[in-house]
Amino acid sequence: MTAQTFGNGNRGALLIGTGTYDHPELPALRSPEVDCTRLDALLRDPRIGAFEVQTLIDADRAALERAIGEFFFSAWGDDVRLLYISGHGIVSRNDKLYFAIRQTDPARPSYTTISAAFIHEVMDECRARSIVVILDCCYSGLFLPGAKSDESARFEEALAGQGRVVITSGTRLQRAWEGQHLNAETPAPSLFTGMLIEGISSGAADLNADGVVTLQELYRFACERLHQEGATQTPRMGGEMQYDIALAKVRKQRKPQASRPDRRSRRNRTSVDSQAQRKLEPWQARAAFGPARQPILSAGLLVVHEPYKLHSIDVKSRQRFPLIKMRYPGSPAVYEGAAYFPGKGGHLQMTDLRTGRHRASQPVAVRDGLLSVSKDVLYAPAQDGTLRAFDSSTLNPLWSLPQNGLTATCAPQKVAEYALFTAAVSPAPGEAASFSADHIVAVSDGRVAWSYKAESPISPDWAVTDHGIYMALHPEKSLSCQRIFAVDPGNGQPLWSFDTKASLASAPVATDDLLLFGDTENRLVALDTKNGTVRWEKKTDGRLLSRPSVEGHALFTADRAAKLIRWNLLTGRKVRTHGLLVSPDRQRSPTISDGVIYATGARGDVHALPV
């Protein structure tokens, strides 16, 4: 079956998502909004879908019925109409199908929902030759968390007909799964719709490599990916097509061409081979079992941490190494192919990331999540308040710094000749420990070089370079903004301060010239590190989910709108966008190396994208 080209007809898409429900029997869904948002961006892009898109989230019945009616009545001839619905589906006692909206009463579906019969009737009046309906709708599961249905409705039979095609997220006896959410503020796409988005955004659904993703290719891709994920979910397709429907354009994949070698080509073989080696292709691999920290690259390994587990993947072969289980949930320190974390009794241990075997240990009880390594030195705040330094390859002790009335509250960072950390006043005997740090301490060879006391508690959001230490104070309850202040790393003297317009969304990142951060009102701000003035300010589509990344003159951000964006560091101009919802990580950023950015996705996969 040949694919219909984009042609001259109007391409329209209506995306409907309902995740909020007033009735207590209809649990809230977090995926519909992000599903529609990400599909909207792909379908609207003139280089990809070239659709005119209308998106309705949690709309009422009158608005939905009018929108659906106008959507189909206005089409004719070579027009394409794509209707997407995500939310709860309800099957009544007399086996009729309904789509739940915010005001739906499950006991009275006939006049509190959008009925399949209404949509079918409107579609019958549509004069467009190409009609596509994609449904990620099932009744919400009452027994298993994350499931949207315990019995799928008969969508394909209810809506399919001559000249129209319906794709559903599963069979009538299967559950359609929501995404794995960290919390209400960081929703993930649903499992089925996430596969559709992945297939279009990455181009992987272009199965015949002709530069166009068709409806049948996208359906086959989603089925295969769900099978690879081990999901008990089998999409269905129903209806009639005389030709396949072109949904999106993607970058055409070049097929290797065989050529007969000759003397002239032999001369250039080395340069051609080196160019082929430099060509980078996106890929992804399963890492964690759910949302996890952003990856660390160490000795050719991508290391992903989720509570109590450590996953390692070889960058070149993409081979997974044995899972490392930990006794504590905090992030370990990673350096030169080894992980450092508290083992039995909290004692310091070093474990090989490739084999999972212990290399060395020290009978020193260290604090979970506060270890760091820099220039072959492991810094380890101990449970007794002492800061200790060890040789990273042998764990032999180098020096120790007594408590001196202050307790470290973060993993030390090495700048020039100093190890820097935030600290709180140590509790008196019998008092509970306080983690409200208000000091910055600089240590050299086991001696305090200087300390700085802030005017109020310091948040964990900080960035350090050889030219400055940039900290944020905890926001006051009466204010929505925060104060960022800069301190000279050589002597602890304050340099400047800056009051933000809103609280920080993640820890900032600093270069020699710029300090960059995102706030909770979706602003991306670049400050001059010399004086704290604003160099540029841009608006993002969603709140940042991780710390920004910097490589050369490129800045990368990942936001709640499921976009990984490359910006020009100096001007703030948006350069390129990848469709990817990353796993939230306030203190860590995606890793960049050799022209590739590695990011942990919302489901725990590691994604490698050429920059």
Coordinates of C-alpha atoms in Angstrom, one line a residue:
M1 CA 0.0 0.0 0.0
T2 CA 1.4 3.3 -1.0
A3 CA 1.4 6.4 1.2
Q4 CA -0.6 9.4 0.4
T5 CA 1.7 12.5 0.3
F6 CA 1.0 15.6 2.3
G7 CA -0.7 17.1 -0.8
N8 CA -2.6 20.4 -1.0
G9 CA -5.4 19.6 1.4
N10 CA -5.8 21.0 4.9
R11 CA -4.2 18.9 7.6
G12 CA -6.1 19.4 10.9
A13 CA -5.6 17.7 14.3
L14 CA -7.8 18.0 17.3
L15 CA -6.1 16.8 20.6
I16 CA -8.4 16.2 23.6
G17 CA -7.0 15.4 27.0
T18 CA -8.9 15.0 30.3
G19 CA -7.0 14.2 33.4
T20 CA -9.1 16.1 36.1
Y21 CA -12.4 14.7 37.2
D22 CA -14.9 15.9 39.8
H23 CA -16.5 12.6 40.6
P24 CA -14.6 10.5 43.2
E25 CA -15.0 7.3 41.2
L26 CA -12.9 8.7 38.4
P27 CA -9.3 8.9 39.6
A28 CA -7.2 11.7 38.2
L29 CA -4.8 11.0 35.3
R30 CA -1.5 12.8 34.9
S31 CA -0.5 11.7 31.4
P32 CA -3.2 13.3 29.2
E33 CA -1.9 16.8 29.4
V34 CA 1.7 16.0 28.7
D35 CA 0.5 13.6 25.9
C36 CA -1.4 16.4 24.2
T37 CA 1.4 18.9 24.8
R38 CA 4.1 16.8 23.2
L39 CA 1.9 15.7 20.3
D40 CA 0.9 19.3 19.7
A41 CA 4.5 20.3 19.3
L42 CA 5.3 17.5 16.8
L43 CA 2.2 17.8 14.7
R44 CA 2.2 21.6 14.5
D45 CA 5.9 21.8 13.4
P46 CA 5.9 22.6 9.7
R47 CA 9.0 20.5 9.2
I48 CA 7.4 17.4 10.8
G49 CA 3.6 17.2 10.9
A50 CA 2.5 20.4 9.2
F51 CA -0.9 20.1 10.9
E52 CA -3.2 22.9 12.1
V53 CA -3.6 21.9 15.7
Q54 CA -6.2 22.6 18.3
T55 CA -5.6 21.3 21.8
L56 CA -8.3 21.1 24.6
I57 CA -7.3 20.1 28.1
D58 CA -10.0 19.4 30.8
A59 CA -12.7 21.2 28.6
D60 CA -16.4 21.0 29.4
R61 CA -19.0 19.1 27.3
A62 CA -20.3 22.1 25.4
A63 CA -16.9 23.2 24.3
L64 CA -15.8 19.7 23.3
E65 CA -18.9 18.9 21.3
R66 CA -18.7 22.2 19.4
A67 CA -15.0 21.8 18.7
I68 CA -15.5 18.2 17.5
G69 CA -18.4 19.2 15.2
E70 CA -16.6 22.2 13.7
F71 CA -13.5 20.1 13.3
F72 CA -15.2 17.5 11.1
F73 CA -17.8 19.7 9.4
S74 CA -15.2 22.1 8.0
A75 CA -13.2 19.4 6.2
W76 CA -13.6 18.1 2.6
G77 CA -11.8 16.6 -0.4
D78 CA -8.1 16.0 0.2
D79 CA -8.2 17.3 3.8
V80 CA -6.8 15.1 6.6
R81 CA -8.5 15.0 10.0
L82 CA -6.7 13.5 13.0
L83 CA -8.7 13.2 16.3
Y84 CA -6.7 12.2 19.4
I85 CA -8.4 11.5 22.8
S86 CA -6.7 10.7 26.1
G87 CA -8.6 10.1 29.3
H88 CA -11.1 7.7 30.8
G89 CA -13.4 5.6 28.7
I90 CA -16.7 4.3 30.0
V91 CA -18.7 1.3 28.8
S92 CA -22.4 1.5 30.0
R93 CA -24.5 -1.4 31.0
N94 CA -26.1 -1.6 27.6
D95 CA -22.6 -1.8 26.0
K96 CA -22.4 1.8 24.7
L97 CA -19.2 3.7 24.7
Y98 CA -18.6 7.1 26.3
F99 CA -15.6 9.4 26.9
A100 CA -15.4 10.9 30.3
I101 CA -14.9 14.6 30.9
R102 CA -14.3 16.6 34.0
Q103 CA -18.0 16.8 35.0
T104 CA -18.8 13.1 34.2
D105 CA -21.0 11.1 36.5
P106 CA -20.2 7.4 35.7
A107 CA -23.8 6.5 36.7
R108 CA -25.2 9.0 34.2
P109 CA -23.0 8.8 31.1
S110 CA -25.7 9.6 28.6
Y111 CA -25.7 13.3 29.4
T112 CA -22.5 13.9 31.4
T113 CA -19.9 12.6 28.8
I114 CA -19.0 12.7 25.1
S115 CA -20.6 9.7 23.5
A116 CA -19.0 7.6 20.8
A117 CA -22.3 7.8 19.0
F118 CA -22.0 11.6 18.8
I119 CA -18.5 11.4 17.3
H120 CA -19.6 8.7 14.9
E121 CA -22.5 10.8 13.7
V122 CA -20.3 13.9 13.2
M123 CA -17.7 11.8 11.3
D124 CA -20.4 10.5 9.0
E125 CA -21.0 14.1 7.9
C126 CA -17.3 14.7 7.3
R127 CA -16.4 15.0 3.6
A128 CA -12.6 14.5 4.1
R129 CA -11.2 11.4 2.5
S130 CA -8.6 10.8 5.3
I131 CA -9.9 10.5 8.9
V132 CA -7.7 9.1 11.7
V133 CA -8.8 8.6 15.3
I134 CA -6.2 7.7 17.9
L135 CA -7.5 6.7 21.4
D136 CA -5.5 6.3 24.6
C137 CA -8.7 5.9 26.6
C138 CA -9.7 3.2 29.0
Y139 CA -11.6 3.2 32.3
S140 CA -9.2 3.9 35.1
G141 CA -7.9 0.8 37.0
L142 CA -9.3 0.4 40.5
F143 CA -6.9 -2.4 41.4
L144 CA -3.4 -1.8 40.1
P145 CA -1.6 1.5 40.4
G146 CA -0.8 3.2 37.1
A147 CA -3.5 1.4 35.1
K148 CA -6.1 3.3 33.2
S149 CA -8.5 0.4 32.8
D150 CA -9.3 -3.1 33.9
E151 CA -11.4 -3.8 30.8
S152 CA -10.8 -1.9 27.6
A153 CA -13.8 -0.6 25.7
R154 CA -14.6 -1.6 22.1
F155 CA -13.3 1.5 20.5
E156 CA -12.4 0.2 17.1
E157 CA -15.8 -1.4 16.6
A158 CA -17.6 1.7 17.9
L159 CA -15.9 4.3 15.8
A160 CA -14.4 2.5 12.7
G161 CA -16.1 2.7 9.4
Q162 CA -15.5 3.2 5.7
G163 CA -12.9 5.8 4.9
R164 CA -11.7 6.1 8.5
V165 CA -9.1 4.4 10.7
V166 CA -9.0 4.0 14.4
I167 CA -6.0 3.1 16.5
T168 CA -6.4 2.1 20.2
S169 CA -3.9 1.7 22.9
G170 CA -4.9 -1.9 23.7
T171 CA -7.4 -4.7 23.3
R172 CA -10.7 -4.8 25.1
L173 CA -9.3 -7.0 27.9
Q174 CA -6.0 -5.1 28.4
R175 CA -5.0 -2.1 30.6
A176 CA -3.6 1.1 29.0
W177 CA -0.8 2.2 31.3
E178 CA -0.1 5.8 32.4
G179 CA 3.5 7.0 32.6
Q180 CA 5.6 6.6 35.7
H181 CA 5.3 9.9 37.6
L182 CA 7.6 11.2 40.2
N183 CA 5.1 13.6 41.6
A184 CA 2.2 15.7 40.4
E185 CA 4.5 18.4 39.1
T186 CA 6.5 16.1 36.8
P187 CA 4.0 13.9 34.8
A188 CA 5.2 11.4 32.3
P189 CA 3.5 10.5 29.0
S190 CA 1.4 7.4 28.9
L191 CA 3.1 4.3 27.7
F192 CA 1.2 4.0 24.4
T193 CA 1.3 7.7 23.4
G194 CA 4.9 7.9 24.6
M195 CA 5.8 5.3 21.9
L196 CA 4.0 7.3 19.2
I197 CA 5.9 10.4 20.2
E198 CA 9.1 8.6 20.3
G199 CA 8.5 7.1 16.8
I200 CA 7.9 10.5 15.3
S201 CA 10.4 12.6 17.1
S202 CA 13.3 10.2 16.7
G203 CA 12.3 9.1 13.2
A204 CA 12.5 5.5 14.2
A205 CA 9.0 4.9 13.0
D206 CA 10.1 5.5 9.4
L207 CA 10.5 1.8 8.9
N208 CA 11.2 2.0 5.1
A209 CA 13.6 5.0 5.5
D210 CA 11.8 7.1 2.9
G211 CA 11.6 10.2 5.1
V212 CA 7.9 9.9 5.9
V213 CA 6.2 8.2 8.9
T214 CA 2.9 6.8 7.8
L215 CA 0.0 5.7 9.9
Q216 CA 0.7 2.0 9.5
E217 CA 4.4 2.4 10.2
L218 CA 3.6 4.3 13.4
Y219 CA 1.2 1.6 14.4
R220 CA 3.7 -1.2 13.8
F221 CA 6.5 0.8 15.6
A222 CA 4.3 1.3 18.7
C223 CA 3.4 -2.4 18.8
E224 CA 7.0 -3.5 18.5
R225 CA 8.2 -1.0 21.2
L226 CA 5.5 -2.1 23.6
H227 CA 6.5 -5.7 23.0
Q228 CA 10.2 -4.8 23.7
E229 CA 9.2 -3.1 26.9
G230 CA 7.4 -6.2 28.0
A231 CA 4.1 -4.3 28.4
T232 CA 0.9 -6.3 28.6
Q233 CA -0.6 -4.0 26.1
T234 CA -1.3 -4.6 22.4
P235 CA -2.6 -1.7 20.3
R236 CA -5.4 -2.4 17.8
M237 CA -6.2 -0.9 14.4
G238 CA -9.6 -0.9 12.7
G239 CA -11.2 0.7 9.7
E240 CA -10.6 0.8 6.0
M241 CA -7.8 2.5 4.0
Q242 CA -7.3 2.5 0.2
Y243 CA -3.9 4.1 0.8
D244 CA -1.6 4.7 3.8
I245 CA -1.8 8.1 5.4
A246 CA 1.4 10.2 5.7
L247 CA 1.5 11.6 9.3
A248 CA 5.0 13.2 9.6
K249 CA 8.2 14.0 7.8
V250 CA 11.4 12.9 9.3
R251 CA 15.1 13.1 8.3
K252 CA 15.5 10.5 5.5
Q253 CA 17.9 7.7 6.6
R254 CA 20.6 7.0 4.1
K255 CA 21.1 3.4 3.1
P256 CA 24.7 2.2 2.7
Q257 CA 25.6 1.8 -1.0
A258 CA 28.0 -0.9 -2.1
S259 CA 30.8 0.3 -4.4
R260 CA 33.5 -1.4 -6.3
P261 CA 36.9 -0.5 -4.8
D262 CA 39.5 1.0 -7.2
R263 CA 42.8 2.6 -6.9
R264 CA 41.5 6.1 -6.7
S265 CA 39.0 5.2 -3.9
R266 CA 41.7 3.3 -2.0
R267 CA 43.6 6.6 -1.6
N268 CA 40.6 8.2 0.2
R269 CA 39.6 5.2 2.2
T270 CA 41.1 6.4 5.5
S271 CA 39.3 9.8 5.3
V272 CA 36.0 8.2 4.4
D273 CA 36.3 5.7 7.2
S274 CA 37.1 8.4 9.8
Q275 CA 34.1 10.4 8.6
A276 CA 31.9 7.3 9.1
Q277 CA 33.2 6.8 12.6
R278 CA 32.4 10.4 13.4
K279 CA 28.8 10.1 12.3
L280 CA 26.7 10.0 15.4
E281 CA 23.3 8.4 15.6
P282 CA 20.8 8.8 18.5
W283 CA 20.1 5.7 20.6
Q284 CA 18.6 4.7 23.9
A285 CA 19.0 1.9 26.4
R286 CA 17.2 0.7 29.4
A287 CA 19.0 1.7 32.6
A288 CA 16.9 2.1 35.7
F289 CA 13.5 0.6 36.5
G290 CA 11.8 4.0 36.9
P291 CA 12.7 7.7 37.3
A292 CA 16.3 8.1 38.3
R293 CA 19.2 10.6 38.6
Q294 CA 20.8 12.1 35.5
P295 CA 23.7 10.0 34.3
I296 CA 27.4 10.4 35.2
L297 CA 30.1 9.4 32.6
S298 CA 33.0 7.6 34.2
A299 CA 35.8 5.6 32.4
G300 CA 33.5 4.9 29.4
L301 CA 30.5 4.0 31.6
L302 CA 27.2 5.8 31.9
V303 CA 26.2 5.4 35.6
V304 CA 22.6 6.0 36.6
H305 CA 21.5 6.0 40.2
E306 CA 18.1 5.3 41.6
P307 CA 17.5 4.8 45.3
Y308 CA 19.3 1.7 46.6
K309 CA 20.5 0.7 43.0
L310 CA 23.3 1.7 40.7
H311 CA 23.2 0.9 36.9
S312 CA 26.2 0.9 34.6
I313 CA 26.1 0.9 30.8
D314 CA 29.2 0.8 28.5
V315 CA 28.9 3.7 26.1
K316 CA 30.4 2.0 23.1
S317 CA 28.9 -1.5 23.3
R318 CA 25.8 -0.4 25.3
Q319 CA 26.3 -3.5 27.4
R320 CA 24.8 -3.5 30.9
F321 CA 27.0 -4.5 33.8
P322 CA 25.8 -6.2 37.0
L323 CA 23.3 -4.2 39.1
I324 CA 24.9 -2.8 42.3
K325 CA 22.7 -2.8 45.3
M326 CA 23.3 -0.3 48.1
R327 CA 22.1 -0.2 51.7
Y328 CA 21.3 3.5 51.6
P329 CA 19.3 5.6 49.1
G330 CA 21.7 8.5 48.7
S331 CA 23.8 9.1 45.6
P332 CA 27.3 7.6 45.6
A333 CA 30.4 9.3 44.4
V334 CA 31.6 8.0 41.1
Y335 CA 35.2 8.2 39.8
E336 CA 37.4 6.3 37.3
G337 CA 35.1 3.3 37.1
A338 CA 34.5 3.0 40.8
A339 CA 31.6 3.9 43.1
Y340 CA 32.0 5.0 46.7
F341 CA 29.1 4.7 49.2
P342 CA 28.4 3.6 52.8
G343 CA 28.2 -0.1 53.1
K344 CA 27.4 -2.3 56.1
G345 CA 27.3 -0.3 59.3
G346 CA 27.8 2.9 57.2
H347 CA 31.4 2.0 56.6
L348 CA 33.1 3.5 53.5
Q349 CA 33.4 1.1 50.6
M350 CA 34.6 1.2 47.0
T351 CA 33.0 -1.0 44.4
D352 CA 34.0 -1.7 40.8
L353 CA 31.2 -0.5 38.4
R354 CA 31.9 -3.2 35.8
T355 CA 32.1 -6.3 38.0
G356 CA 30.1 -5.1 41.1
R357 CA 32.9 -6.4 43.3
H358 CA 34.3 -4.6 46.3
R359 CA 37.7 -3.1 45.8
A360 CA 38.5 -1.6 49.2
S361 CA 36.9 -0.4 52.4
Q362 CA 37.5 1.7 55.5
P363 CA 36.0 1.2 58.9
V364 CA 34.8 4.8 59.0
A365 CA 31.1 5.5 59.2
V366 CA 30.4 8.1 56.5
R367 CA 27.2 10.1 55.8
D368 CA 25.0 8.9 52.9
G369 CA 24.9 11.0 49.8
L370 CA 27.7 13.5 50.8
L371 CA 30.7 11.8 49.2
S372 CA 32.6 13.4 46.3
V373 CA 35.8 12.8 44.4
S374 CA 38.1 15.3 42.7
K375 CA 41.7 15.0 41.4
D376 CA 42.2 11.5 42.9
V377 CA 41.0 12.6 46.4
L378 CA 37.8 11.3 48.0
Y379 CA 36.1 13.7 50.4
A380 CA 33.9 12.0 53.0
P381 CA 32.0 13.7 55.7
A382 CA 31.9 11.2 58.6
Q383 CA 28.9 10.6 60.9
D384 CA 30.9 12.0 63.8
G385 CA 31.1 15.4 62.0
T386 CA 34.7 15.0 60.9
L387 CA 35.6 15.7 57.2
R388 CA 38.0 13.0 56.0
A389 CA 40.1 12.8 52.8
F390 CA 41.2 9.5 51.2
D391 CA 43.2 8.4 48.3
S392 CA 40.6 7.4 45.7
S393 CA 42.4 4.4 44.4
T394 CA 43.3 2.7 47.7
L395 CA 41.1 4.5 50.3
N396 CA 44.3 5.2 52.3
P397 CA 43.6 8.2 54.7
L398 CA 45.2 11.5 53.7
W399 CA 43.9 13.9 56.3
S400 CA 41.0 14.7 58.6
L401 CA 39.3 17.9 59.7
P402 CA 37.7 17.9 63.1
Q403 CA 34.2 19.1 63.6
N404 CA 35.1 22.5 64.9
G405 CA 31.5 23.4 65.7
L406 CA 30.3 23.0 62.1
T407 CA 28.8 19.9 60.3
A408 CA 29.0 19.5 56.5
T409 CA 25.6 19.5 54.8
C410 CA 26.6 18.9 51.2
A411 CA 29.2 16.9 49.2
P412 CA 32.4 19.0 49.1
Q413 CA 33.5 20.5 45.7
K414 CA 37.1 21.1 44.8
V415 CA 38.1 24.5 43.4
A416 CA 41.7 25.4 42.8
E417 CA 43.5 24.4 46.1
Y418 CA 40.4 24.3 48.3
A419 CA 37.7 21.8 49.1
L420 CA 34.4 23.8 49.6
F421 CA 31.3 22.7 51.4
T422 CA 28.3 24.2 53.1
A423 CA 28.0 23.7 56.9
A424 CA 25.6 24.1 59.7
V425 CA 26.3 24.8 63.4
S426 CA 26.8 21.4 65.1
P427 CA 24.0 20.4 67.6
A428 CA 24.7 20.4 71.3
P429 CA 24.6 17.1 73.1
G430 CA 21.1 15.8 73.2
E431 CA 19.8 18.2 70.5
A432 CA 18.6 17.1 67.1
A433 CA 20.8 17.8 64.1
S434 CA 20.0 20.9 62.0
F435 CA 20.5 20.8 58.3
S436 CA 20.0 24.6 57.8
A437 CA 23.4 25.5 56.5
D438 CA 24.5 29.1 56.7
H439 CA 28.3 28.7 56.4
I440 CA 30.6 28.1 53.4
V441 CA 33.9 26.5 54.5
A442 CA 37.1 26.3 52.5
V443 CA 39.6 23.5 53.5
S444 CA 43.2 23.0 52.3
D445 CA 45.2 19.9 53.4
G446 CA 43.0 19.4 56.5
R447 CA 43.0 23.0 57.6
V448 CA 40.3 25.6 57.4
A449 CA 41.5 28.4 55.0
W450 CA 38.5 30.6 55.4
S451 CA 34.7 30.5 56.2
Y452 CA 31.8 32.8 55.2
K453 CA 28.6 33.1 57.2
A454 CA 25.5 34.0 55.1
E455 CA 22.7 36.3 56.3
S456 CA 20.2 33.4 56.2
P457 CA 20.1 29.6 55.5
I458 CA 21.7 28.5 52.2
S459 CA 19.8 26.3 49.8
P460 CA 21.5 23.2 48.3
D461 CA 21.5 25.0 44.9
W462 CA 25.0 26.2 44.2
A463 CA 27.6 26.4 41.5
V464 CA 31.4 26.8 41.7
T465 CA 34.1 27.9 39.4
D466 CA 37.7 29.0 39.9
H467 CA 36.4 32.6 39.8
G468 CA 33.3 32.4 42.0
I469 CA 31.0 30.5 44.4
Y470 CA 27.4 31.2 43.5
M471 CA 24.8 30.3 46.2
A472 CA 21.1 30.8 46.7
L473 CA 19.5 31.6 50.0
H474 CA 16.4 29.7 51.0
P475 CA 13.3 31.7 49.9
E476 CA 11.5 33.5 52.7
K477 CA 7.9 32.4 53.3
S478 CA 6.6 35.8 52.6
L479 CA 8.4 36.1 49.3
S480 CA 8.3 34.1 46.1
C481 CA 11.9 35.2 45.0
Q482 CA 15.3 34.1 46.1
R483 CA 18.6 35.9 46.6
I484 CA 21.7 34.7 44.8
F485 CA 25.1 35.8 46.1
A486 CA 28.6 35.4 44.8
V487 CA 31.7 34.8 47.0
D488 CA 35.4 34.9 46.0
P489 CA 36.7 31.3 46.3
G490 CA 40.2 32.6 47.2
N491 CA 39.3 34.4 50.4
G492 CA 35.5 34.1 51.1
Q493 CA 34.8 37.8 50.5
P494 CA 31.3 38.6 49.0
L495 CA 31.3 39.9 45.4
W496 CA 27.7 40.7 44.6
S497 CA 24.1 39.6 45.1
F498 CA 21.0 39.3 42.8
D499 CA 17.3 39.0 43.7
T500 CA 15.5 36.7 41.4
K501 CA 11.9 37.3 40.2
A502 CA 10.8 33.8 41.3
S503 CA 12.3 30.8 43.1
L504 CA 14.9 28.6 41.4
A505 CA 13.6 25.5 39.6
S506 CA 17.0 23.8 39.9
A507 CA 20.6 24.4 40.8
P508 CA 22.3 26.9 38.6
V509 CA 25.3 26.2 36.3
A510 CA 28.3 28.5 36.0
T511 CA 31.0 29.2 33.4
D512 CA 33.8 31.8 33.8
D513 CA 31.5 34.5 32.3
L514 CA 27.9 33.4 32.9
L515 CA 25.7 32.1 35.7
L516 CA 22.6 30.4 34.3
F517 CA 19.4 29.3 36.0
G518 CA 15.7 28.6 35.4
D519 CA 13.0 29.8 37.8
T520 CA 9.5 28.5 38.7
E521 CA 7.9 31.0 36.3
N522 CA 9.6 29.4 33.3
R523 CA 12.3 32.0 32.9
L524 CA 15.8 31.1 31.8
V525 CA 18.3 33.8 33.0
A526 CA 21.9 34.4 32.3
L527 CA 23.8 36.6 34.8
D528 CA 27.2 38.2 34.3
T529 CA 29.5 36.5 36.9
K530 CA 31.6 39.6 37.3
N531 CA 28.8 41.9 38.6
G532 CA 25.5 39.9 38.7
T533 CA 23.8 41.9 36.0
V534 CA 21.4 40.2 33.6
R535 CA 23.0 39.4 30.2
W536 CA 19.8 37.9 28.7
E537 CA 16.5 36.4 29.8
K538 CA 14.3 34.0 27.8
K539 CA 11.0 32.2 28.3
T540 CA 10.8 28.4 28.3
D541 CA 7.7 26.3 27.6
G542 CA 7.9 24.6 30.9
R543 CA 9.7 24.6 34.3
L544 CA 13.2 23.1 34.2
L545 CA 13.4 19.5 35.4
S546 CA 17.2 19.3 35.8
R547 CA 20.2 21.5 36.1
P548 CA 21.3 23.1 32.8
S549 CA 24.2 21.7 30.9
V550 CA 27.0 23.7 29.1
E551 CA 29.4 22.6 26.4
G552 CA 31.4 25.2 24.7
H553 CA 29.0 27.9 23.4
A554 CA 26.0 25.6 23.7
L555 CA 23.5 25.5 26.6
F556 CA 21.1 22.7 27.1
T557 CA 17.9 22.7 29.2
A558 CA 15.2 20.0 29.9
D559 CA 11.7 21.1 30.9
R560 CA 8.3 19.9 31.9
A561 CA 7.0 20.4 28.3
A562 CA 9.1 17.4 27.4
K563 CA 11.6 19.4 25.5
L564 CA 15.4 19.1 25.6
I565 CA 16.5 22.4 24.1
R566 CA 19.9 23.6 22.8
W567 CA 20.5 27.4 23.2
N568 CA 23.2 29.7 22.1
L569 CA 25.0 30.4 25.4
L570 CA 26.1 33.9 24.5
T571 CA 22.8 35.2 23.1
G572 CA 20.1 33.0 24.5
R573 CA 18.9 32.1 21.0
K574 CA 17.1 28.8 20.7
V575 CA 19.0 26.5 18.3
R576 CA 17.4 23.1 18.3
T577 CA 14.7 21.1 20.2
H578 CA 14.5 17.4 21.0
G579 CA 11.3 15.8 22.2
L580 CA 12.3 14.2 25.5
L581 CA 10.8 14.2 29.0
V582 CA 13.8 13.8 31.3
S583 CA 13.8 12.4 34.8
P584 CA 13.7 15.3 37.3
D585 CA 17.1 16.0 39.0
R586 CA 17.4 19.3 40.7
Q587 CA 21.1 19.0 41.4
R588 CA 22.5 17.2 38.4
S589 CA 22.4 17.8 34.6
P590 CA 22.5 15.6 31.6
T591 CA 26.1 14.7 30.6
I592 CA 27.8 15.9 27.5
S593 CA 30.8 14.1 25.9
D594 CA 32.3 13.9 22.4
G595 CA 29.4 15.6 20.7
V596 CA 26.7 13.6 22.5
I597 CA 24.4 14.5 25.3
Y598 CA 23.3 11.7 27.6
A599 CA 20.0 12.1 29.6
T600 CA 17.9 9.9 31.8
G601 CA 14.3 9.8 30.6
A602 CA 11.2 9.8 32.8
R603 CA 11.0 6.0 32.6
G604 CA 14.7 5.4 33.5
D605 CA 16.0 4.9 29.9
V606 CA 19.3 6.5 29.0
H607 CA 19.0 8.6 25.8
A608 CA 22.0 9.5 23.7
L609 CA 21.5 12.5 21.3
P610 CA 24.0 14.1 19.0
V611 CA 24.4 17.8 20.0

